[in-house]
Short mmCIF file of C-alpha atoms and ligand atoms in Angstrom, two decimals:
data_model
loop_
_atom_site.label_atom_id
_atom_site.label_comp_id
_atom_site.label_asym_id
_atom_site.label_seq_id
_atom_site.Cartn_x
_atom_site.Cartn_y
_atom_site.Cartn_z
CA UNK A 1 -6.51 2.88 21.02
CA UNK A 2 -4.33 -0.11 20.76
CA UNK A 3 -6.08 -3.66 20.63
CA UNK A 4 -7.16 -5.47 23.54
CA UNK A 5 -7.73 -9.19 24.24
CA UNK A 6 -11.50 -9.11 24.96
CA UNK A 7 -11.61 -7.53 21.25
CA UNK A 8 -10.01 -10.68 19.56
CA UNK A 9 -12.16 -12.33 17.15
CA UNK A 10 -12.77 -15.92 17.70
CA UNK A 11 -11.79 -17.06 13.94
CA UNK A 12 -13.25 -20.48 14.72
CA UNK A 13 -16.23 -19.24 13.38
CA UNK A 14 -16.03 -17.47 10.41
CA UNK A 15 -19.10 -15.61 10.70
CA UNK A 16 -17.88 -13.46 13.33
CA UNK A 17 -15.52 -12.05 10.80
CA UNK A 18 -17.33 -8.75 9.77
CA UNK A 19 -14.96 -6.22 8.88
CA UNK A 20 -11.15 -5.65 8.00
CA UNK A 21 -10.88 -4.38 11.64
CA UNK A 22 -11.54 -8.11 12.45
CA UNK A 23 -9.01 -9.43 10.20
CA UNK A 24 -6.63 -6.92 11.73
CA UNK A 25 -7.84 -8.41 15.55
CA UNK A 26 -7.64 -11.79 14.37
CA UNK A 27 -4.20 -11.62 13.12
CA UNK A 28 -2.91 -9.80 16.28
CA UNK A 29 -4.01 -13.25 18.04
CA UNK A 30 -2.46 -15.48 15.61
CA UNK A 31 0.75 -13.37 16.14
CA UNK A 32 0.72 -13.63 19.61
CA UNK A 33 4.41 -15.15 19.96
CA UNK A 34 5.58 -11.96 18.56
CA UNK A 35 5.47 -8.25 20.26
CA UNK A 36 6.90 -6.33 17.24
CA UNK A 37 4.27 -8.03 14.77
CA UNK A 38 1.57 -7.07 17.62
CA UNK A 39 2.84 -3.34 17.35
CA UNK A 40 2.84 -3.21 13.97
CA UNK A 41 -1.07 -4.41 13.84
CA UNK A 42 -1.83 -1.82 16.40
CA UNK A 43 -0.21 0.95 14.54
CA UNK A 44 -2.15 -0.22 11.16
CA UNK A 45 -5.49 -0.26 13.19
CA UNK A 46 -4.70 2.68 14.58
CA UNK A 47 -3.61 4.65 11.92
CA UNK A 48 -6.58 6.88 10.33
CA UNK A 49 -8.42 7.32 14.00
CA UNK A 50 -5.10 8.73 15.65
CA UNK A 51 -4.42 11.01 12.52
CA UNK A 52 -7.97 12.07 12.83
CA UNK A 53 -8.08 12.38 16.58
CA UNK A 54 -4.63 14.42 16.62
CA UNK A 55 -5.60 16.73 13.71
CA UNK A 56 -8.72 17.57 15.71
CA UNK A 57 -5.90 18.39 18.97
CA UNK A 58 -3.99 20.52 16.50
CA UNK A 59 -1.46 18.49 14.35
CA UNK A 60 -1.85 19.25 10.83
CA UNK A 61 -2.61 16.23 8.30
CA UNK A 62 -4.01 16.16 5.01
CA UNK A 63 -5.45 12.86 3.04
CA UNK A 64 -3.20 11.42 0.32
CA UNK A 65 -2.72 8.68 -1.29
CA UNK A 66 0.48 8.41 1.02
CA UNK A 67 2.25 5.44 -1.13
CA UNK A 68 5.00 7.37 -2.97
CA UNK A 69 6.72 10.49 -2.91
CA UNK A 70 3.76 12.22 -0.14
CA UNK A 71 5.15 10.97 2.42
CA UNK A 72 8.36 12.05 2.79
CA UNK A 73 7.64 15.77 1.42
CA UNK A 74 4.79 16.02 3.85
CA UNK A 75 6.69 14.83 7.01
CA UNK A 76 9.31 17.32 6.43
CA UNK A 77 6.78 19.95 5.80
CA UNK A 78 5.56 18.83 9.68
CA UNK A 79 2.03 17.68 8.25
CA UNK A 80 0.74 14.17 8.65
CA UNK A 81 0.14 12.19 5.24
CA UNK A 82 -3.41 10.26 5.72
CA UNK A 83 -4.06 7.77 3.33
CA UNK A 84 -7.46 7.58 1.77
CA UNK A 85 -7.36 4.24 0.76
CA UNK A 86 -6.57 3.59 4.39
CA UNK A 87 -9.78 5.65 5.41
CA UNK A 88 -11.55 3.81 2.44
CA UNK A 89 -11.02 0.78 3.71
CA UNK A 90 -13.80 1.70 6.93
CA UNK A 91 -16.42 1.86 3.91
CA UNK A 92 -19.39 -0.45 4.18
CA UNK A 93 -22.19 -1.27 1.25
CA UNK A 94 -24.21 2.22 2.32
CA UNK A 95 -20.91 4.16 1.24
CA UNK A 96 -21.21 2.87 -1.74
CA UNK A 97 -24.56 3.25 -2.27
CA UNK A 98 -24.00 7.48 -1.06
CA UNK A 99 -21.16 7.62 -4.00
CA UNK A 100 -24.06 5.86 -6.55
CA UNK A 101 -27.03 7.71 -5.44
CA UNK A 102 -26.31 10.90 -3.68
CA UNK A 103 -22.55 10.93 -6.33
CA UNK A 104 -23.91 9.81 -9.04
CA UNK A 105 -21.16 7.13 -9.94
CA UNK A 106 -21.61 4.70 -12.45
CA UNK A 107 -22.44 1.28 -10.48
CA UNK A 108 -19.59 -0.39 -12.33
CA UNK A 109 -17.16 2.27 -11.15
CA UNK A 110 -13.91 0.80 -8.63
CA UNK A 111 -14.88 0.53 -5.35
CA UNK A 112 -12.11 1.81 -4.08
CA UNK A 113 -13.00 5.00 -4.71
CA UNK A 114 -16.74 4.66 -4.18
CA UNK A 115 -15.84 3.94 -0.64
CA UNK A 116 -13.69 6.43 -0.17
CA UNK A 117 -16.36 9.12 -1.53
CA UNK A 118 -18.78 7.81 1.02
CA UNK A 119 -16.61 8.06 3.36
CA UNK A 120 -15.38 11.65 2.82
CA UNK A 121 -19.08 11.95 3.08
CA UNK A 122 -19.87 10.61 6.22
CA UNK A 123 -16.73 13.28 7.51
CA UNK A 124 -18.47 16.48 5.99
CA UNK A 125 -18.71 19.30 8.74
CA UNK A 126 -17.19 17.32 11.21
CA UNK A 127 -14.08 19.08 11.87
CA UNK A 128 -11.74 16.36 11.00
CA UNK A 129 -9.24 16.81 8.46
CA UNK A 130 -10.88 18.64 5.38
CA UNK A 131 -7.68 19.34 2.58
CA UNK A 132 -6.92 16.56 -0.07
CA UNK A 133 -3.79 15.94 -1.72
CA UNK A 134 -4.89 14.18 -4.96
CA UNK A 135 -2.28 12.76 -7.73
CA UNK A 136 -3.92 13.33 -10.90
CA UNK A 137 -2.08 10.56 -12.56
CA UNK A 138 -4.16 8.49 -10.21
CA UNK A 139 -6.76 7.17 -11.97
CA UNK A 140 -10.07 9.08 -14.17
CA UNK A 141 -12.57 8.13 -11.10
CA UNK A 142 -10.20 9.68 -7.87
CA UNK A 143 -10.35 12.49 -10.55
CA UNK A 144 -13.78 12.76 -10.63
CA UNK A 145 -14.38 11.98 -6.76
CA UNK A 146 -12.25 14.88 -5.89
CA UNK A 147 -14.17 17.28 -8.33
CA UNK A 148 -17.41 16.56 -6.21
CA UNK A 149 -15.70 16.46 -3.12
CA UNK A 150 -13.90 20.13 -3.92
CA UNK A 151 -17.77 21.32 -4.41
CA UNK A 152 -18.93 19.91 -1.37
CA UNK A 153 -16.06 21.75 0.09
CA UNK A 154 -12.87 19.90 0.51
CA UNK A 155 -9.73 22.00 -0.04
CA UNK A 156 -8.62 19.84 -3.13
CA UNK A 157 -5.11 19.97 -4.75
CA UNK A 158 -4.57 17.76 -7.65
CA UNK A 159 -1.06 18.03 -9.19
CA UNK A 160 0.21 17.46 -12.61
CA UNK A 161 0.38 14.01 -14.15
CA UNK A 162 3.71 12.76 -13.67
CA UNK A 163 3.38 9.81 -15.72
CA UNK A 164 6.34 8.17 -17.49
CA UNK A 165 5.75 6.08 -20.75
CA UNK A 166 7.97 3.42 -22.06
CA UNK A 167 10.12 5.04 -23.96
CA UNK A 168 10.19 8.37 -21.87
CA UNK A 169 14.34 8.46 -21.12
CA UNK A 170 17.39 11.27 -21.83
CA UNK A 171 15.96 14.81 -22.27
CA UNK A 172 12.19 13.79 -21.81
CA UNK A 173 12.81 12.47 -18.76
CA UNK A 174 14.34 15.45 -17.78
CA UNK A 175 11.57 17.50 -18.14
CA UNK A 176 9.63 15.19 -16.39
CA UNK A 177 11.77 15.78 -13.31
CA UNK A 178 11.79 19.37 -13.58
CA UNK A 179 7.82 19.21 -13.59
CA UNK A 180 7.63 17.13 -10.82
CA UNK A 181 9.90 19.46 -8.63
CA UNK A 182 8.22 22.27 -9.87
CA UNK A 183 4.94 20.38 -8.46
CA UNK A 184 6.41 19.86 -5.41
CA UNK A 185 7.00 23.85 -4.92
CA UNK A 186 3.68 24.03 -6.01
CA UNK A 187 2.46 21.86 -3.26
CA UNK A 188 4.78 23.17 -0.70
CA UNK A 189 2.54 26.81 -1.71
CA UNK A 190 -0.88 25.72 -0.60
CA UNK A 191 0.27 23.99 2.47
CA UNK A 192 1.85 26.32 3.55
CA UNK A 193 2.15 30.03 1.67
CA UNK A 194 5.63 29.81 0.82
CA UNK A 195 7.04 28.51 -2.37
CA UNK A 196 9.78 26.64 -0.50
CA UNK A 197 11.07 23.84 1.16
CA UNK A 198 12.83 22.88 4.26
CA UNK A 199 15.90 21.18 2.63
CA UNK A 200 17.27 20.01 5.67
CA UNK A 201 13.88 18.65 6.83
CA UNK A 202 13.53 16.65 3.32
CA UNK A 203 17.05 15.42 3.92
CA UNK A 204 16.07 13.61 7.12
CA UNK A 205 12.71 12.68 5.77
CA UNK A 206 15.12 11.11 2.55
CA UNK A 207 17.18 9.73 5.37
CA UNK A 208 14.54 7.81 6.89
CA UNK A 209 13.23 6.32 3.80
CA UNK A 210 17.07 5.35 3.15
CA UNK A 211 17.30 3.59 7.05
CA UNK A 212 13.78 2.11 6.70
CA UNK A 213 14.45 0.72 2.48
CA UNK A 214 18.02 -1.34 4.19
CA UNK A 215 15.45 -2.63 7.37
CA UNK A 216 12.94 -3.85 5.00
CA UNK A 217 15.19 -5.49 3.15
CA UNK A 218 17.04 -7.31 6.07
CA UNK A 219 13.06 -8.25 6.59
CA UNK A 220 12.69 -9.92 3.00
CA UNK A 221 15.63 -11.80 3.52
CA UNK A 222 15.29 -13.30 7.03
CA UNK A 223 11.63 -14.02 5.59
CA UNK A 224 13.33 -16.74 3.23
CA UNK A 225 14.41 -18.55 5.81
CA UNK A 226 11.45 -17.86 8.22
CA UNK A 227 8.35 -17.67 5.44
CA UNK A 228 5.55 -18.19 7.95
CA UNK A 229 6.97 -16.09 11.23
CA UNK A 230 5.26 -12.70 9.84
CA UNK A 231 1.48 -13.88 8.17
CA UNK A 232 0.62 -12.44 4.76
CA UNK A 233 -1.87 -9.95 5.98
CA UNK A 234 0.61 -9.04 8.58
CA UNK A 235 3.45 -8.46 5.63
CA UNK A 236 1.45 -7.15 3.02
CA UNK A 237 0.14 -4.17 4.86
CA UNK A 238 3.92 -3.64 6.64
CA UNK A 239 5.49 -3.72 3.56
CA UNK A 240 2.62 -1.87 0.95
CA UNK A 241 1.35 0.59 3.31
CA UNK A 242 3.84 1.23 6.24
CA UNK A 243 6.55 1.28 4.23
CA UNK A 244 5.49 4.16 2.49
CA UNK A 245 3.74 6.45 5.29
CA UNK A 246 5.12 4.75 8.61
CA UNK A 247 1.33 4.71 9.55
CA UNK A 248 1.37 8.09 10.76
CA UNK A 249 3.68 7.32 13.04
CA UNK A 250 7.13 7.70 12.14
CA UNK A 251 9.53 6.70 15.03
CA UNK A 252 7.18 3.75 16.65
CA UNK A 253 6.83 2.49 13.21
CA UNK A 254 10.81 2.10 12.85
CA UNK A 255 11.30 1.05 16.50
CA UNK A 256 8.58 -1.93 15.65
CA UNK A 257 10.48 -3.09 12.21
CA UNK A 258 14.24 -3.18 14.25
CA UNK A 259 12.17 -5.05 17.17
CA UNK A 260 10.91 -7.29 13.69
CA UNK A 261 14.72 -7.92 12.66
CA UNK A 262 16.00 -8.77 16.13
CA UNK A 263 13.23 -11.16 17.00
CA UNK A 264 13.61 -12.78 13.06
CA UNK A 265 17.55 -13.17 13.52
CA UNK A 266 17.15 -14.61 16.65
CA UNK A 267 14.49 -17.27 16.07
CA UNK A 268 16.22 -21.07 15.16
CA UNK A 269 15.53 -22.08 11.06
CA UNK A 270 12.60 -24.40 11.23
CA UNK A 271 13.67 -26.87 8.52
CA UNK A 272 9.99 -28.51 8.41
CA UNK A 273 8.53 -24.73 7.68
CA UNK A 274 11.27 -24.48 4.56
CA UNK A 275 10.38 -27.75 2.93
CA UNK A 276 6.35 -27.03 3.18
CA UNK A 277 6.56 -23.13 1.61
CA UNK A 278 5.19 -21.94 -1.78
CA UNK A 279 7.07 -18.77 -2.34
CA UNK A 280 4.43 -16.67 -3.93
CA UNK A 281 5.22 -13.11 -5.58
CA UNK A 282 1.89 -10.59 -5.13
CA UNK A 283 1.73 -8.59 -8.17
CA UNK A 284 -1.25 -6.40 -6.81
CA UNK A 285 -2.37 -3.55 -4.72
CA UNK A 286 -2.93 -4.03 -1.48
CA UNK A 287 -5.98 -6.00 -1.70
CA UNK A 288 -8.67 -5.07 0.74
CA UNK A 289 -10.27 -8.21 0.94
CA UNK A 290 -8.24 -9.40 3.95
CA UNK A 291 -9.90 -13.27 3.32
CA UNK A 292 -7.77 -13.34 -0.04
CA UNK A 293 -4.53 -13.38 2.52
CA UNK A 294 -6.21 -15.82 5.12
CA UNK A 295 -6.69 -18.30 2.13
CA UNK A 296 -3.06 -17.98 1.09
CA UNK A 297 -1.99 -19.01 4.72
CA UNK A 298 -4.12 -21.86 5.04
CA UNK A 299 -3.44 -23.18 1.69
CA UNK A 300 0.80 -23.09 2.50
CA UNK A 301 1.39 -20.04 0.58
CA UNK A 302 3.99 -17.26 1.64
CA UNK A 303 3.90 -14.37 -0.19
CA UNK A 304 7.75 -13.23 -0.44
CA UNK A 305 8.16 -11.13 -2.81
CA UNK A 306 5.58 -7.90 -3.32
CA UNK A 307 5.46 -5.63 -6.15
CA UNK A 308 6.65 -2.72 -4.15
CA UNK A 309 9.60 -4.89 -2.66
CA UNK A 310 11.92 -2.04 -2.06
CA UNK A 311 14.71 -2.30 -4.56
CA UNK A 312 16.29 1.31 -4.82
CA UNK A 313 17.63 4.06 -2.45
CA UNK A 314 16.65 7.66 -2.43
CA UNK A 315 20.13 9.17 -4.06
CA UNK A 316 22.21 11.00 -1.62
CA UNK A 317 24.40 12.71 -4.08
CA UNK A 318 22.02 15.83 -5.59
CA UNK A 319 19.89 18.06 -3.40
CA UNK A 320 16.88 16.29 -1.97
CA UNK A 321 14.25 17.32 -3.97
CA UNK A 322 15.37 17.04 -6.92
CA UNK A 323 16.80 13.22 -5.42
CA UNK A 324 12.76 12.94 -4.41
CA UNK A 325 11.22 13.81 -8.37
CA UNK A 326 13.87 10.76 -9.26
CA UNK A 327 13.27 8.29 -6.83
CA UNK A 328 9.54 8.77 -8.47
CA UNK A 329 10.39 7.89 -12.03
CA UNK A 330 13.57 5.52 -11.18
CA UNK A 331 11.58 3.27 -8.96
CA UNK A 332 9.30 2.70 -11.31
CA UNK A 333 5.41 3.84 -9.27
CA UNK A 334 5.08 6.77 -11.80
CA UNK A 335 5.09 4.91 -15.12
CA UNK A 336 4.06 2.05 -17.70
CA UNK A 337 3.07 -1.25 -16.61
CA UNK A 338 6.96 -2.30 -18.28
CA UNK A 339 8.58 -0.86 -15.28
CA UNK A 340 6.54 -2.58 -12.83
CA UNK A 341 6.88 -5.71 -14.74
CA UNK A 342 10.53 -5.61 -14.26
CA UNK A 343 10.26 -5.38 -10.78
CA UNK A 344 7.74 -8.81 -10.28
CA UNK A 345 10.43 -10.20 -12.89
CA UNK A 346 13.03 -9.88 -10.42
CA UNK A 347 10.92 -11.06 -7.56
CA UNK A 348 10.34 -14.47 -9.39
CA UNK A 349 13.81 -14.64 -10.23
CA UNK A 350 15.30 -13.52 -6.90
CA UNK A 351 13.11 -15.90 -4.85
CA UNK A 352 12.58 -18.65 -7.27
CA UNK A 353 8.60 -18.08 -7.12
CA UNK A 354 6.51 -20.86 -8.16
CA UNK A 355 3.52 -18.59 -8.79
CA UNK A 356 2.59 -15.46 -9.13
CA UNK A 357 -0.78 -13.78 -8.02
CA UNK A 358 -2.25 -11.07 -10.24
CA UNK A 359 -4.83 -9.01 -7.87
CA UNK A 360 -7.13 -6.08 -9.02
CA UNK A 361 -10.58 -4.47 -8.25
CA UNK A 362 -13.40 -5.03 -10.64
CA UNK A 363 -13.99 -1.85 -12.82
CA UNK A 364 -10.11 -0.20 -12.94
CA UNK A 365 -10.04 -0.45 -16.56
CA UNK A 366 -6.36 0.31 -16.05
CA UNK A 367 -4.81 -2.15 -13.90
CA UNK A 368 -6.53 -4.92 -15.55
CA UNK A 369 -4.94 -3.87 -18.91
CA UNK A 370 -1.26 -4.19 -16.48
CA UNK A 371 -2.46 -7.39 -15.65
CA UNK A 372 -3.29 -9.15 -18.33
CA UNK A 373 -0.35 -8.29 -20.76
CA UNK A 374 1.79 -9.37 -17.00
CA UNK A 375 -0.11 -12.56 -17.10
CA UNK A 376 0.90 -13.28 -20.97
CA UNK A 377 4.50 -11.98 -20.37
CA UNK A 378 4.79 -14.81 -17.41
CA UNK A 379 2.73 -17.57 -18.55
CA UNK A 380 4.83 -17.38 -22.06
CA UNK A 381 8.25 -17.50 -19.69
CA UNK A 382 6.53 -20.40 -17.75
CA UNK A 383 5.47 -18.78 -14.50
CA UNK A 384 1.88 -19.98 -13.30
CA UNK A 385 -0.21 -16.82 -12.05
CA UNK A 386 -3.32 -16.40 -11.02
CA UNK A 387 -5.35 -13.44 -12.00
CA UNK A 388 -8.00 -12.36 -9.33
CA UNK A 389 -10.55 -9.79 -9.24
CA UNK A 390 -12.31 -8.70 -6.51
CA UNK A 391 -13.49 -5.29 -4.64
CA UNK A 392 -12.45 -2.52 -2.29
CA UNK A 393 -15.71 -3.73 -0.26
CA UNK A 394 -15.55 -4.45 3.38
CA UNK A 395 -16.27 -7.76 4.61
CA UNK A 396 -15.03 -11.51 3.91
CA UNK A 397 -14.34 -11.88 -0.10
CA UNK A 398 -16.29 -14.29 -2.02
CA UNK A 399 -16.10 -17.73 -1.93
CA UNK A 400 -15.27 -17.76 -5.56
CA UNK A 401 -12.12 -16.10 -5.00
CA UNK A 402 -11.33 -17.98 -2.16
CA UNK A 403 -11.78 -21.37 -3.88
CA UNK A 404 -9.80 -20.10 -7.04
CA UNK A 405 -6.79 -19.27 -4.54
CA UNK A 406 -7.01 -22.63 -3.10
CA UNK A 407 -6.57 -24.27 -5.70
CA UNK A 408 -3.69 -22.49 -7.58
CA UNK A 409 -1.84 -23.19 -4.79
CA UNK A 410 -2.56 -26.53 -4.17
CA UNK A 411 -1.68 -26.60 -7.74
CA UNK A 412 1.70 -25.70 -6.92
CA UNK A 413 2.21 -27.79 -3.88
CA UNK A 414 1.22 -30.68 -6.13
CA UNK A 415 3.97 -29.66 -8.83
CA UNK A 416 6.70 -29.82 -6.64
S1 SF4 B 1 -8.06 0.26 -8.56
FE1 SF4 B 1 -7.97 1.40 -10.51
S2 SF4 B 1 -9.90 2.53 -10.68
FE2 SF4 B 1 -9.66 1.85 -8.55
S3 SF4 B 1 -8.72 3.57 -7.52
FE3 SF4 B 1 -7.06 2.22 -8.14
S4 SF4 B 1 -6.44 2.96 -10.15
FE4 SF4 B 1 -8.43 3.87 -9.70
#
């Protein structure tokens, strides 16, 4: 169901810009000189309908969040991780409204998850995939949407929280990685019966994750010298999303980044393109108002450094999944807000950022906490950062957001 031409938005005219889907057409066009970047858009677009359509031919997938330590465990248990943000991001205003009225959700709750609820709803008795992985470190509203979704009759599996606080090192930690392997057997159980793993299978799932961590980053560093070859929509969902879960798809996924690298390493340094760049380090999810990344192109912003810039391999030296529960805790997604600071601190460092952009969704009453105390910790060091808010909502992001991204880095240029 790859992308063709006669789909291509004409971005001339903003109000044919409807969905993310259009974002994701429009910035196939604008990549046109390159083929990998082209197969890497298709495989995003493609992503949740090809899981779907498969699982309905017979291959076994299950919704997850799909950004950490699901991905690998699943592939080597031969299921497909889906990831419901992924699917959430198909929502529209009437999901929303089925997680506030039908749901019940507070109106002020993320809409993240309201769209994903609604559209969980929409997929009720329709034979597509019906089992949900759920972390329950998460957040308190996935929580709750996966309580009402297990009583609508979703097979639901929420697993311990694996949480790691600031101070949480020597023995603690310990235990913390004998919980999360014990989850992992736990997990392995209601897939698939058997308390056990395929250690050989995890090994080459570890493997991959190794191969793909040294591609990505070959990517981050041919980016420094070619900011503006792969756009920040383009990146952003590459490096966030496809990172983690290969967008269902494995093998074409890594045959796309090594088709990246060659054409990167072989393109001439555009001197003109390195004097004009604002490297920019995104300190947020991955934002779903694709806009917000539109506004940093046009404005001369390249976002080179991401919050989950890879930074650590999975260790090869202990048996993989007890390697797996570690890369969790020593990578820092399962923990305080500290550990993710440190890795933005050595973005700035590494790529001599002049800003930073803080990016959240209205109502998680967690990540804004993160951000703000990030936003004191840089501004006091001297970083400029911008802290945005916006929503998990389809469609083009508000004006006000647009605006405020404008002129931050206009700001910047001007400060050179
Ligand atoms: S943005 Fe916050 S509230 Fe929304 S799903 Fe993520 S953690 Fe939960």
């Amino acid at each position: 169901m790859s992308l063709n031409a006669a789909e291509i938005v004409d971005y001339t005219d903003p109000e044919t810009i409807a969905t993310q889907r259009d974002y994701v057409l429009y910035s196939k066009q604008v990549h046109s000189y390159s083929p990998a970047i082209q197969k890497i858009l298709d495989l995003i677009n493609d992503y949740v309908p090809d899981a779907e359509a498969a699982f309905r031919a017979g291959a076994p997938a299950i919704w997850t969040g799909g950004y950490s330590w699901e991905p690998p465990f699943l592939y080597s248990l031969g299921i497909t991780p889906v990831s419901y943000q992924e699917m959430g991001r198909y929502g529209f205003r009437e999901d929303m409204l089925v997680a506030e009225d039908y749901y019940q959700f507070p109106v002020e709750t993320c809409s993240m998850v309201k769209c994903a609820v609604g559209q969980w709803h929409k997929r009720l008795n329709t034979g597509t995939i019906n089992r949900i992985l759920g972390s329950a470190s998460s957040c308190e509203p996935f929580n709750l949407a996966w309580e009402v979704l297990r009583k609508e009759g979703y097979d639901v599996f929420t697993n311990e929280v694996l949480y790691r606080g600031p101070s949480v090192n020597g023995e603690r930690l310990e235990q913390l990685v004998q919980l999360m392997m014990e989850n992992l057997l736990d997990i392995a159980e209601w897939l698939t019966g058997k308390r056990e793993i395929d250690e050989a299978a995890l090994r080459r799932e570890l493997d991959r994750k190794n191969r793909l961590l040294v591609k990505f980053k070959r990517i981050l560093e041919l980016r420094l010298s070619h900011p503006f070859y792969m756009k920040t929509l383009a990146i952003i969902l590459t490096l966030n999303v496809g990172l983690n879960n290969y967008f269902g798809k494995p093998e074409p996924f890594e045959a796309a980044i090594d088709e990246l690298i060659e054409e990167l390493e072989k393109r001439p340094i555009n001197q003109e393109e390195l004097k004009r760049v604002v490297p920019l380090v995104w300190a947020g999810g991955t934002g779903q108002e694709f806009g917000v990344y539109e506004a940093i192109d046009l404005a001369g912003g390249a976002l080179l450094g991401l919050r989950g810039t890879p930074f650590k391999l999975v260790r090869e030296d202990i048996p993989p999944l007890e390697a797996l529960a570690r890369y969790l805790y020593e990578n820092g997604r399962a923990g305080a807000g500290v550990f993710t600071r440190d890795i933005i601190e050595s973005e700035v460092e590494r790529l001599k950022a002049k800003g930073i952009i803080l990016y959240g969704y209205i109502g998680c009453s967690f990540a804004s906490v993160d951000r703000e105390m990030w936003r004191r910790y840089f501004h006091a060091k001297g970083h400029p950062c911008l802290n945005l808010e916006g929503t998990f909502q389809t469609g083009l992001p508000s004006g006000q957001v647009l605006t405020r991204i404008k002129a931050f880095v206009e700001m910047l240029l001007a400060d050179r």
